[in-house]
């Protein structure tokens, strides 16, 4: 059998040596490749058959540091090895472009990319920086948070084999948007691996990359045309002295796995058999007044097995952002988890409104539409980063509007009209299942809600004047117990705008609100939506910590995972929170 796992090493020195007098800072920012280009063999009838697979990545880089100069480098990475990217001595206004163009010699292959921020450091503090930043040392830099990146699928018309044709940003043509944000957030999003699409499509909305299995293979052969991955970076001009002296480094990895006998769902970046280490603490009472687990579940950008837990710590140190990974411990299913911890002074929220638009709502619908419109306008006026989605229901549920901005959502809500339905109760439980984004739930037409954003507070508002059809109804797929589990596992804030009582044989949304961990019932006859507004604004404008980890149990088995958090706070001592989420199946 031939060995199809080829190993070549391209040293960091070899790549950077081609940059001449350009500083290491620019070179590192311009390169940033760590190509682990593995060839994966297939299994046929229990016999290992070597596939014909050879991955090469053409890379291009251009940087512009104003009066400090500009430069470019390009080449081809073939095999495996590590070339770390570094960035230092940059100022507001500096920018650059990267492009990675995979080529498959042989069989078509699924491609994945993963990466990580390996350093984000302070390197001494000149006097201007001390006025705005009092953190020092390794891991306390702000540069990664202030470098912005725009990631696209693209085409490049410069060949790496022709060095006389120097690369510049004008040589790229965008095919599709993929991702925008800080470099730190991007590397966190791809930390556990994301699939690349051979056709250069990005139809995943806020999550940026397609779900595993939805991507197309990269075509094999010397004449194949595949999409490149372009990363434009810059330090915005409004960034201040807090980045003086800061430096960062990062790695990227590319993995190829042949399409034959695979379906694209296997993540070659993921750790399959992480060791379960004892948690080191016993969960304690969670009823303190100083901490709150806002949400926990798979990272929307990276996808499972990446998990994010968002925690509010209402203490002087917690509100100041002084807590670090050493102040937190997470135990999932009895196993300690390795954490990356980030802090933000204001959170984000994803809101889904479930709206009964049957004929019985004709006397109330216009008032409730006005209430929902006012609620979203007030949330926008508060400066909160919010997205909105709409699910309506009669005898079947319908995803009327996937996550969008306030204006588009308001148009969708005001476009509802009360009609039909006929009998009562209605298909409210299935509509709630769609609203929670449960993997098994689609609307009556087969549409599914897009993923909730990582770290977002999740809110479901259910508006109806009758009870819900029980699971004994032939058309109802989910039970009351199912919905309560979905709401609790997803750490949803649930608001039931519903009658105080319902007819015999139907499910009361008031009961659901009282049974779940974070539920509120509002009488539809006199509902005050300011209650919802005050809750959302109060929770979202508070600072919070995102605890990111790759679960030690990556099994895709649909199981419920218990998550316990220990917080060691300098002001209030040891605090505890607990929650759960459901693994995909």
Coordinates of C-alpha atoms in Angstrom, one line a residue:
X1 CA 0.0 0.0 0.0
X2 CA 1.4 3.4 -0.9
X3 CA 1.7 6.0 1.9
X4 CA -0.6 8.9 1.1
X5 CA 0.2 10.9 4.2
X6 CA 3.0 13.1 3.0
X7 CA 5.0 15.1 5.4
X8 CA 6.9 18.2 4.3
X9 CA 8.2 21.0 6.5
X10 CA 8.4 24.6 5.5
X11 CA 10.2 26.4 8.2
X12 CA 9.2 29.9 9.5
X13 CA 12.7 31.2 8.7
X14 CA 12.5 30.0 5.1
X15 CA 9.2 31.9 4.5
X16 CA 10.1 35.1 6.3
X17 CA 13.6 35.2 4.7
X18 CA 11.9 36.2 1.4
X19 CA 10.7 39.5 2.9
X20 CA 14.0 41.3 2.8
X21 CA 14.1 44.5 4.8
X22 CA 10.4 44.5 5.6
X23 CA 10.0 44.2 9.4
X24 CA 9.0 41.0 11.1
X25 CA 5.8 42.6 12.3
X26 CA 4.5 43.0 8.7
X27 CA 5.8 39.6 7.7
X28 CA 4.0 37.9 10.4
X29 CA 0.8 39.7 9.8
X30 CA 1.0 39.0 6.2
X31 CA 1.6 35.3 6.5
X32 CA 0.1 33.6 9.4
X33 CA 0.0 30.1 7.9
X34 CA 0.4 26.9 9.7
X35 CA -0.4 24.3 7.1
X36 CA -1.3 20.9 8.4
X37 CA -2.2 19.4 5.1
X38 CA -3.2 15.9 5.9
X39 CA -4.2 13.3 3.3
X40 CA -6.9 11.0 4.7
X41 CA -7.2 7.3 3.6
X42 CA -10.5 5.6 3.0
X43 CA -11.9 2.3 4.2
X44 CA -13.7 0.0 1.7
X45 CA -15.0 -3.4 2.8
X46 CA -12.7 -3.4 5.8
X47 CA -9.7 -3.0 3.6
X48 CA -7.6 0.2 3.8
X49 CA -7.2 1.6 0.3
X50 CA -4.9 4.5 -0.2
X51 CA -6.6 7.4 -1.8
X52 CA -4.8 9.7 -4.3
X53 CA -4.8 13.0 -2.5
X54 CA -2.2 15.7 -2.3
X55 CA -3.1 19.2 -0.9
X56 CA -1.2 22.3 -1.8
X57 CA -2.1 25.8 -0.6
X58 CA -0.9 28.8 -2.6
X59 CA -0.6 31.8 -0.3
X60 CA -0.5 35.5 -1.0
X61 CA 0.1 38.4 1.3
X62 CA 0.3 42.2 1.0
X63 CA 0.6 44.8 3.8
X64 CA 0.6 48.5 4.0
X65 CA 2.0 50.4 7.0
X66 CA 1.9 53.9 5.5
X67 CA 5.2 55.7 5.9
X68 CA 6.7 52.6 7.4
X69 CA 6.4 50.9 4.0
X70 CA 4.5 48.1 2.3
X71 CA 5.4 44.7 0.9
X72 CA 4.1 41.4 -0.4
X73 CA 5.0 37.7 -0.4
X74 CA 3.6 34.7 -2.1
X75 CA 4.4 31.0 -2.4
X76 CA 3.0 27.5 -2.1
X77 CA 2.8 25.3 1.0
X78 CA 3.0 21.6 0.4
X79 CA 2.8 19.0 3.2
X80 CA 2.6 19.6 6.9
X81 CA 4.4 22.0 9.2
X82 CA 3.9 25.2 11.2
X83 CA 4.5 28.8 10.2
X84 CA 3.2 31.1 12.9
X85 CA 1.9 34.6 12.1
X86 CA 3.1 37.5 14.2
X87 CA 2.0 41.1 14.4
X88 CA 3.7 43.9 16.3
X89 CA 4.7 47.5 16.0
X90 CA 1.5 48.4 14.2
X91 CA -0.4 51.7 14.4
X92 CA -4.0 52.7 13.6
X93 CA -4.5 52.8 9.8
X94 CA -2.1 49.8 9.0
X95 CA -3.7 47.1 6.9
X96 CA -3.1 44.1 4.8
X97 CA -4.6 41.3 2.7
X98 CA -4.1 37.5 2.8
X99 CA -5.3 34.9 0.4
X100 CA -5.2 31.1 0.6
X101 CA -5.9 29.1 -2.5
X102 CA -6.1 25.3 -2.0
X103 CA -5.3 22.9 -4.9
X104 CA -6.1 19.2 -4.8
X105 CA -3.9 16.9 -6.9
X106 CA -6.0 13.7 -7.3
X107 CA -9.4 12.9 -5.8
X108 CA -11.8 15.7 -4.8
X109 CA -11.6 16.6 -1.1
X110 CA -13.5 18.2 1.7
X111 CA -11.4 21.1 3.2
X112 CA -11.4 22.4 6.7
X113 CA -9.6 25.3 8.4
X114 CA -8.8 25.8 12.0
X115 CA -6.6 28.1 14.0
X116 CA -5.9 29.8 17.3
X117 CA -4.5 32.9 18.8
X118 CA -1.2 31.7 20.4
X119 CA -0.2 35.0 22.0
X120 CA -1.7 38.4 22.7
X121 CA 0.8 40.2 24.8
X122 CA 1.8 43.5 26.4
X123 CA 5.5 44.3 25.8
X124 CA 6.1 47.1 28.2
X125 CA 4.0 50.3 28.3
X126 CA 5.1 53.7 27.1
X127 CA 3.5 56.6 29.0
X128 CA 0.6 57.2 26.5
X129 CA -0.6 53.7 27.0
X130 CA -0.5 53.7 30.8
X131 CA -3.1 56.5 30.6
X132 CA -5.7 54.2 29.1
X133 CA -4.5 50.7 30.0
X134 CA -3.0 49.4 33.2
X135 CA -2.6 45.7 32.3
X136 CA 0.8 44.3 31.7
X137 CA 2.5 41.1 30.5
X138 CA 1.8 38.0 28.5
X139 CA -1.8 37.4 27.6
X140 CA -2.9 40.9 28.5
X141 CA -2.6 42.7 25.1
X142 CA -5.5 44.3 23.3
X143 CA -4.2 44.1 19.8
X144 CA -6.1 41.0 18.7
X145 CA -9.3 42.6 19.8
X146 CA -8.6 45.7 17.8
X147 CA -7.4 44.2 14.5
X148 CA -10.5 43.8 12.4
X149 CA -10.8 41.2 9.6
X150 CA -13.1 40.8 6.7
X151 CA -13.2 37.2 5.5
X152 CA -14.5 36.3 2.0
X153 CA -14.5 33.5 -0.5
X154 CA -12.6 35.0 -3.5
X155 CA -10.6 34.3 -6.6
X156 CA -7.0 35.4 -7.2
X157 CA -5.5 36.0 -10.6
X158 CA -1.8 36.0 -9.6
X159 CA 0.1 32.7 -9.8
X160 CA 2.4 31.9 -7.0
X161 CA 4.8 30.3 -9.5
X162 CA 5.4 33.6 -11.2
X163 CA 7.3 35.8 -8.6
X164 CA 7.7 38.6 -11.1
X165 CA 3.9 39.3 -10.7
X166 CA 3.7 40.7 -7.3
X167 CA 0.4 40.3 -5.4
X168 CA -1.7 43.2 -4.3
X169 CA -5.3 43.5 -3.0
X170 CA -6.6 44.4 -6.4
X171 CA -5.7 40.9 -7.7
X172 CA -8.6 39.4 -5.7
X173 CA -12.3 39.3 -6.6
X174 CA -14.9 38.6 -3.9
X175 CA -17.2 35.7 -4.5
X176 CA -19.2 35.7 -1.2
X177 CA -19.1 37.2 2.3
X178 CA -18.1 34.8 5.0
X179 CA -17.2 36.6 8.3
X180 CA -16.5 40.1 9.8
X181 CA -15.2 41.0 13.2
X182 CA -12.1 41.2 15.3
X183 CA -9.1 38.9 14.7
X184 CA -9.5 37.5 18.2
X185 CA -13.2 36.6 17.5
X186 CA -12.4 35.1 14.1
X187 CA -9.7 32.8 15.5
X188 CA -12.1 31.9 18.3
X189 CA -14.8 31.1 15.7
X190 CA -12.6 28.7 13.8
X191 CA -10.7 27.3 16.7
X192 CA -12.3 23.9 16.6
X193 CA -12.5 23.7 12.8
X194 CA -15.0 25.0 10.2
X195 CA -15.6 23.5 6.7
X196 CA -14.6 25.4 3.6
X197 CA -16.9 25.3 0.5
X198 CA -15.4 24.4 -2.8
X199 CA -18.0 26.5 -4.7
X200 CA -17.3 29.5 -2.5
X201 CA -20.8 29.7 -1.1
X202 CA -21.6 31.2 2.2
X203 CA -25.3 30.7 3.1
X204 CA -24.9 30.5 6.8
X205 CA -25.8 34.1 7.8
X206 CA -24.3 35.3 11.0
X207 CA -22.5 32.0 11.7
X208 CA -20.3 32.6 8.7
X209 CA -19.4 29.1 7.6
X210 CA -21.7 26.3 6.3
X211 CA -22.7 23.5 8.6
X212 CA -20.6 20.3 8.3
X213 CA -22.0 18.2 5.4
X214 CA -23.5 21.2 3.6
X215 CA -20.2 22.2 2.0
X216 CA -19.2 21.2 -1.5
X217 CA -15.9 19.3 -2.2
X218 CA -12.9 21.0 -3.6
X219 CA -12.4 19.7 -7.1
X220 CA -9.2 17.7 -7.8
X221 CA -6.9 18.0 -10.8
X222 CA -4.4 20.5 -12.1
X223 CA -7.1 22.4 -14.1
X224 CA -9.7 22.6 -11.3
X225 CA -11.0 26.0 -10.2
X226 CA -11.7 26.2 -6.5
X227 CA -12.5 29.2 -4.3
X228 CA -9.8 30.9 -2.3
X229 CA -10.2 32.2 1.3
X230 CA -9.3 35.9 1.5
X231 CA -8.7 37.7 4.8
X232 CA -8.4 41.5 4.7
X233 CA -7.1 43.0 8.0
X234 CA -6.7 46.5 9.4
X235 CA -6.2 48.5 12.5
X236 CA -9.0 51.0 12.5
X237 CA -7.9 54.7 12.7
X238 CA -10.1 55.2 15.8
X239 CA -8.1 52.7 17.9
X240 CA -6.1 54.5 20.6
X241 CA -3.0 54.2 22.7
X242 CA -4.1 50.9 24.3
X243 CA -2.3 48.9 21.5
X244 CA 1.1 50.5 21.9
X245 CA 3.8 47.9 22.4
X246 CA 1.3 45.1 22.0
X247 CA 2.0 42.0 19.8
X248 CA 0.2 38.9 18.8
X249 CA 0.8 35.6 17.1
X250 CA -1.6 33.0 15.6
X251 CA -1.6 29.7 13.7
X252 CA -3.8 28.5 10.9
X253 CA -4.2 24.8 9.8
X254 CA -5.7 23.4 6.6
X255 CA -7.0 19.9 6.5
X256 CA -8.1 17.8 3.4
X257 CA -10.2 14.7 3.6
X258 CA -11.1 12.9 0.3
X259 CA -14.8 13.1 -0.6
X260 CA -15.0 9.5 -1.6
X261 CA -16.7 7.4 1.1
X262 CA -17.1 10.5 3.3
X263 CA -20.0 12.9 3.8
X264 CA -18.2 16.1 4.9
X265 CA -19.4 15.9 8.5
X266 CA -16.1 14.5 10.0
X267 CA -14.1 17.4 11.6
X268 CA -10.4 16.6 11.2
X269 CA -9.6 19.6 13.5
X270 CA -11.5 18.2 16.4
X271 CA -10.0 16.2 19.3
X272 CA -11.8 12.9 19.3
X273 CA -10.7 11.4 22.6
X274 CA -9.9 14.2 25.0
X275 CA -9.1 12.9 28.5
X276 CA -11.7 13.3 31.3
X277 CA -10.0 15.0 34.2
X278 CA -11.8 15.3 37.5
X279 CA -13.5 18.7 37.9
X280 CA -11.7 19.6 41.2
X281 CA -14.8 21.1 42.8
X282 CA -18.3 20.0 44.0
X283 CA -21.1 22.2 42.7
X284 CA -22.6 24.4 45.3
X285 CA -25.8 26.4 45.8
X286 CA -26.7 28.7 42.8
X287 CA -29.0 31.1 44.5
X288 CA -26.5 33.8 45.3
X289 CA -27.3 37.4 44.2
X290 CA -24.0 38.0 42.4
X291 CA -23.8 35.6 39.5
X292 CA -26.0 34.3 36.7
X293 CA -25.5 31.8 33.9
X294 CA -27.1 33.6 31.0
X295 CA -26.7 30.9 28.3
X296 CA -24.7 27.7 27.5
X297 CA -24.6 25.7 24.4
X298 CA -22.6 25.0 21.2
X299 CA -20.7 27.9 19.7
X300 CA -22.9 29.2 16.9
X301 CA -19.9 30.2 14.7
X302 CA -17.6 27.1 15.3
X303 CA -20.3 24.6 16.0
X304 CA -20.2 21.6 18.3
X305 CA -17.9 20.4 20.0
X306 CA -17.1 24.1 20.7
X307 CA -19.2 25.3 23.6
X308 CA -19.8 28.8 25.1
X309 CA -21.1 29.6 28.5
X310 CA -22.0 33.2 29.2
X311 CA -21.8 34.3 32.8
X312 CA -22.8 37.5 34.6
X313 CA -20.7 38.4 37.7
X314 CA -22.3 41.3 39.5
X315 CA -19.4 42.3 41.8
X316 CA -16.9 45.2 41.7
X317 CA -14.2 42.9 40.1
X318 CA -16.7 41.2 37.9
X319 CA -18.2 44.4 36.5
X320 CA -14.7 45.8 35.9
X321 CA -13.6 42.9 33.7
X322 CA -10.9 41.9 36.1
X323 CA -11.7 38.2 36.2
X324 CA -9.6 35.9 34.1
X325 CA -9.6 32.2 33.3
X326 CA -8.0 31.5 36.6
X327 CA -11.2 32.8 38.3
X328 CA -13.4 30.3 36.5
X329 CA -13.8 26.5 36.4
X330 CA -16.3 24.6 34.2
X331 CA -17.4 21.0 34.8
X332 CA -19.3 19.2 32.1
X333 CA -20.7 15.8 32.8
X334 CA -18.1 15.3 35.6
X335 CA -15.1 16.3 33.4
X336 CA -13.0 19.5 33.8
X337 CA -12.9 21.7 30.7
X338 CA -10.1 23.9 29.4
X339 CA -11.3 27.5 29.1
X340 CA -10.7 30.6 27.1
X341 CA -12.4 33.6 28.8
X342 CA -13.4 36.8 27.2
X343 CA -15.2 39.9 28.7
X344 CA -17.5 42.3 27.1
X345 CA -19.2 45.3 28.7
X346 CA -22.5 44.9 26.8
X347 CA -24.1 41.8 25.5
X348 CA -26.2 40.7 22.6
X349 CA -29.7 39.3 22.3
X350 CA -31.5 37.1 19.8
X351 CA -35.3 37.3 20.1
X352 CA -37.9 35.0 18.5
X353 CA -41.6 36.1 18.6
X354 CA -44.1 33.2 18.3
X355 CA -47.4 34.8 17.1
X356 CA -50.9 33.2 17.0
X357 CA -52.5 34.6 13.8
X358 CA -55.7 32.5 13.8
X359 CA -59.2 34.0 13.4
X360 CA -59.8 34.2 17.1
X361 CA -57.0 36.8 17.4
X362 CA -58.9 39.3 15.2
X363 CA -59.9 41.5 18.1
X364 CA -56.4 41.6 19.6
X365 CA -53.8 41.2 16.8
X366 CA -53.4 44.9 15.9
X367 CA -52.8 45.9 19.5
X368 CA -50.3 43.1 20.0
X369 CA -48.5 43.9 16.7
X370 CA -48.2 47.5 17.9
X371 CA -46.8 46.3 21.3
X372 CA -44.2 44.1 19.5
X373 CA -43.2 46.9 17.2
X374 CA -42.8 49.3 20.1
X375 CA -40.8 46.7 22.0
X376 CA -38.3 46.2 19.2
X377 CA -38.0 50.0 18.6
X378 CA -37.3 50.6 22.3
X379 CA -34.6 47.8 22.3
X380 CA -33.0 49.5 19.2
X381 CA -33.1 52.9 21.0
X382 CA -31.3 51.4 23.9
X383 CA -28.4 50.6 21.6
X384 CA -28.6 46.9 22.1
X385 CA -27.1 44.5 19.5
X386 CA -30.3 42.5 18.8
X387 CA -31.7 40.2 16.1
X388 CA -35.3 39.2 15.6
X389 CA -37.2 36.3 14.1
X390 CA -40.9 35.6 13.7
X391 CA -42.8 32.2 13.8
X392 CA -46.5 32.3 13.3
X393 CA -49.0 29.4 13.8
X394 CA -52.5 28.2 13.0
X395 CA -53.0 24.4 12.6
X396 CA -49.4 24.4 11.3
X397 CA -46.4 26.5 12.3
X398 CA -44.5 28.8 9.8
X399 CA -41.1 30.5 10.0
X400 CA -42.2 33.8 8.6
X401 CA -38.9 35.6 9.1
X402 CA -35.5 34.2 10.0
X403 CA -33.2 36.3 12.2
X404 CA -33.0 39.9 10.8
X405 CA -32.9 43.5 11.8
X406 CA -35.7 45.4 13.6
X407 CA -37.1 47.1 10.5
X408 CA -37.4 43.9 8.4
X409 CA -38.9 42.1 11.4
X410 CA -41.4 44.8 12.1
X411 CA -42.6 44.6 8.5
X412 CA -43.1 40.9 8.9
X413 CA -45.0 41.2 12.1
X414 CA -47.3 43.9 10.8
X415 CA -47.9 41.8 7.7
X416 CA -49.7 39.1 9.8
X417 CA -53.5 39.0 9.7
X418 CA -55.9 37.0 11.8
X419 CA -57.6 34.3 9.8
X420 CA -58.2 30.6 9.7
X421 CA -57.3 28.1 12.3
X422 CA -60.9 26.8 12.6
X423 CA -60.6 24.5 15.6
X424 CA -58.8 25.2 18.9
X425 CA -56.3 24.6 20.3
X426 CA -53.6 25.3 17.8
X427 CA -50.1 24.0 16.9
X428 CA -48.3 26.3 19.4
X429 CA -46.0 23.6 20.8
X430 CA -44.4 22.8 17.4
X431 CA -44.1 26.6 16.8
X432 CA -42.1 26.9 20.0
X433 CA -39.9 24.0 19.0
X434 CA -39.1 25.9 15.8
X435 CA -38.4 29.0 17.8
X436 CA -35.9 27.3 20.1
X437 CA -33.9 26.2 17.0
X438 CA -34.1 22.6 18.1
X439 CA -32.3 20.4 15.6
X440 CA -35.4 18.1 15.1
X441 CA -37.8 21.0 14.5
X442 CA -38.7 22.5 11.2
X443 CA -41.8 24.5 10.3
X444 CA -44.6 23.0 8.2
X445 CA -42.7 23.9 5.0
X446 CA -39.4 22.3 6.2
X447 CA -37.7 25.6 7.0
X448 CA -35.4 25.9 10.1
X449 CA -34.4 28.8 12.2
X450 CA -30.7 29.9 11.8
X451 CA -28.3 29.3 14.6
X452 CA -28.4 31.6 17.7
X453 CA -25.3 33.8 18.0
X454 CA -22.6 32.6 20.4
X455 CA -23.0 34.3 23.8
X456 CA -26.4 35.9 22.9
X457 CA -29.1 36.0 25.4
X458 CA -31.9 33.9 24.0
X459 CA -35.5 35.2 24.3
X460 CA -38.8 33.6 23.1
X461 CA -42.0 35.6 23.3
X462 CA -45.1 33.5 22.8
X463 CA -48.3 35.4 22.0
X464 CA -51.7 33.5 21.9
X465 CA -55.2 33.7 23.1
X466 CA -55.8 29.9 23.5
X467 CA -54.1 26.8 24.7
X468 CA -51.8 24.6 22.7
X469 CA -52.7 21.3 21.1
X470 CA -51.3 18.4 23.2
X471 CA -49.0 15.8 21.8
X472 CA -52.0 13.4 21.5
X473 CA -53.1 15.6 18.6
X474 CA -52.2 13.8 15.4
X475 CA -50.5 16.9 13.9
X476 CA -48.5 17.8 17.0
X477 CA -44.9 16.5 17.0
X478 CA -43.7 17.8 20.4
X479 CA -45.0 17.5 23.9
X480 CA -45.2 20.1 26.7
X481 CA -42.3 18.3 28.4
X482 CA -40.2 18.6 25.2
X483 CA -40.7 22.3 25.0
X484 CA -39.8 22.9 28.6
X485 CA -36.7 20.9 28.1
X486 CA -35.8 22.8 24.9
X487 CA -36.2 26.1 26.8
X488 CA -34.2 25.1 29.8
X489 CA -31.4 23.4 27.9
X490 CA -31.0 26.4 25.7
X491 CA -31.1 28.8 28.7
X492 CA -34.0 30.8 27.1
X493 CA -35.9 33.6 28.8
X494 CA -39.5 32.7 28.0
X495 CA -42.4 35.1 28.0
X496 CA -45.9 33.6 27.6
X497 CA -48.4 36.3 26.6
X498 CA -51.4 34.1 27.1
X499 CA -54.7 33.7 28.9
X500 CA -54.8 32.9 32.6
X501 CA -56.6 29.6 31.9
X502 CA -57.4 27.4 28.9
X503 CA -59.9 24.8 28.0
X504 CA -59.7 21.2 29.2
X505 CA -57.4 19.0 27.0
X506 CA -55.2 21.8 25.9
X507 CA -51.7 22.9 27.1
X508 CA -51.4 26.1 29.1
X509 CA -48.5 28.4 28.2
X510 CA -48.8 29.9 31.7
X511 CA -47.9 26.5 33.0
X512 CA -44.9 26.3 30.8
X513 CA -43.7 29.7 31.9
X514 CA -44.1 28.7 35.6
X515 CA -42.3 25.3 35.0
X516 CA -39.2 26.5 33.2
X517 CA -36.1 28.1 34.9
X518 CA -36.6 31.6 33.4
X519 CA -40.2 32.0 32.5
X520 CA -42.7 34.9 32.9
X521 CA -46.4 34.8 32.3
X522 CA -48.2 38.0 31.1
X523 CA -52.0 38.0 30.8
X524 CA -52.9 38.6 27.2
X525 CA -55.8 40.7 28.3
X526 CA -53.6 43.3 29.9
X527 CA -50.0 42.5 28.9
X528 CA -47.4 45.2 29.6
X529 CA -44.6 44.6 27.3
X530 CA -42.4 47.1 29.3
X531 CA -41.8 44.1 31.6
X532 CA -40.1 42.3 28.8
X533 CA -38.2 45.5 27.7
X534 CA -36.9 46.1 31.2
X535 CA -35.8 42.5 31.6
X536 CA -34.0 42.5 28.2
X537 CA -32.3 45.9 28.6
X538 CA -31.3 45.1 32.2
X539 CA -29.7 41.8 31.4
X540 CA -28.1 42.8 28.1
X541 CA -26.5 46.1 29.1
X542 CA -24.8 44.3 32.0
X543 CA -21.2 43.2 31.4
X544 CA -20.6 39.4 31.1
X545 CA -17.9 36.8 30.6
X546 CA -17.9 34.2 27.8
X547 CA -16.3 30.9 28.9
X548 CA -15.3 29.0 25.7
X549 CA -14.2 25.4 25.6
X550 CA -14.1 22.3 23.5
X551 CA -16.0 19.7 25.3
X552 CA -14.2 16.5 26.3
X553 CA -17.2 14.6 25.1
X554 CA -17.5 15.3 21.4
X555 CA -20.0 12.5 20.8
X556 CA -22.9 13.6 18.5
X557 CA -25.5 11.7 20.4
X558 CA -28.3 14.1 21.3
X559 CA -27.6 13.7 25.0
X560 CA -28.3 16.3 27.6
X561 CA -25.1 17.7 29.1
X562 CA -25.0 19.2 32.6
X563 CA -22.7 22.2 33.0
X564 CA -21.5 23.5 36.4
X565 CA -19.5 26.7 36.8
X566 CA -17.4 27.7 39.7
X567 CA -16.5 31.4 40.1
X568 CA -13.8 32.5 42.5
X569 CA -14.5 36.2 43.0
X570 CA -12.1 38.4 45.0
X571 CA -15.0 40.3 46.5
X572 CA -17.7 37.7 47.2
X573 CA -15.7 34.5 47.4
X574 CA -16.7 31.3 45.6
X575 CA -20.0 31.4 43.6
X576 CA -21.7 28.6 41.6
X577 CA -24.0 28.4 38.6
X578 CA -25.4 25.4 36.8
X579 CA -27.2 24.7 33.5
X580 CA -27.4 22.3 30.6
X581 CA -27.5 21.9 26.9
X582 CA -28.4 19.2 24.3
X583 CA -25.6 17.9 22.1
X584 CA -26.5 17.6 18.4
X585 CA -27.5 14.2 17.1

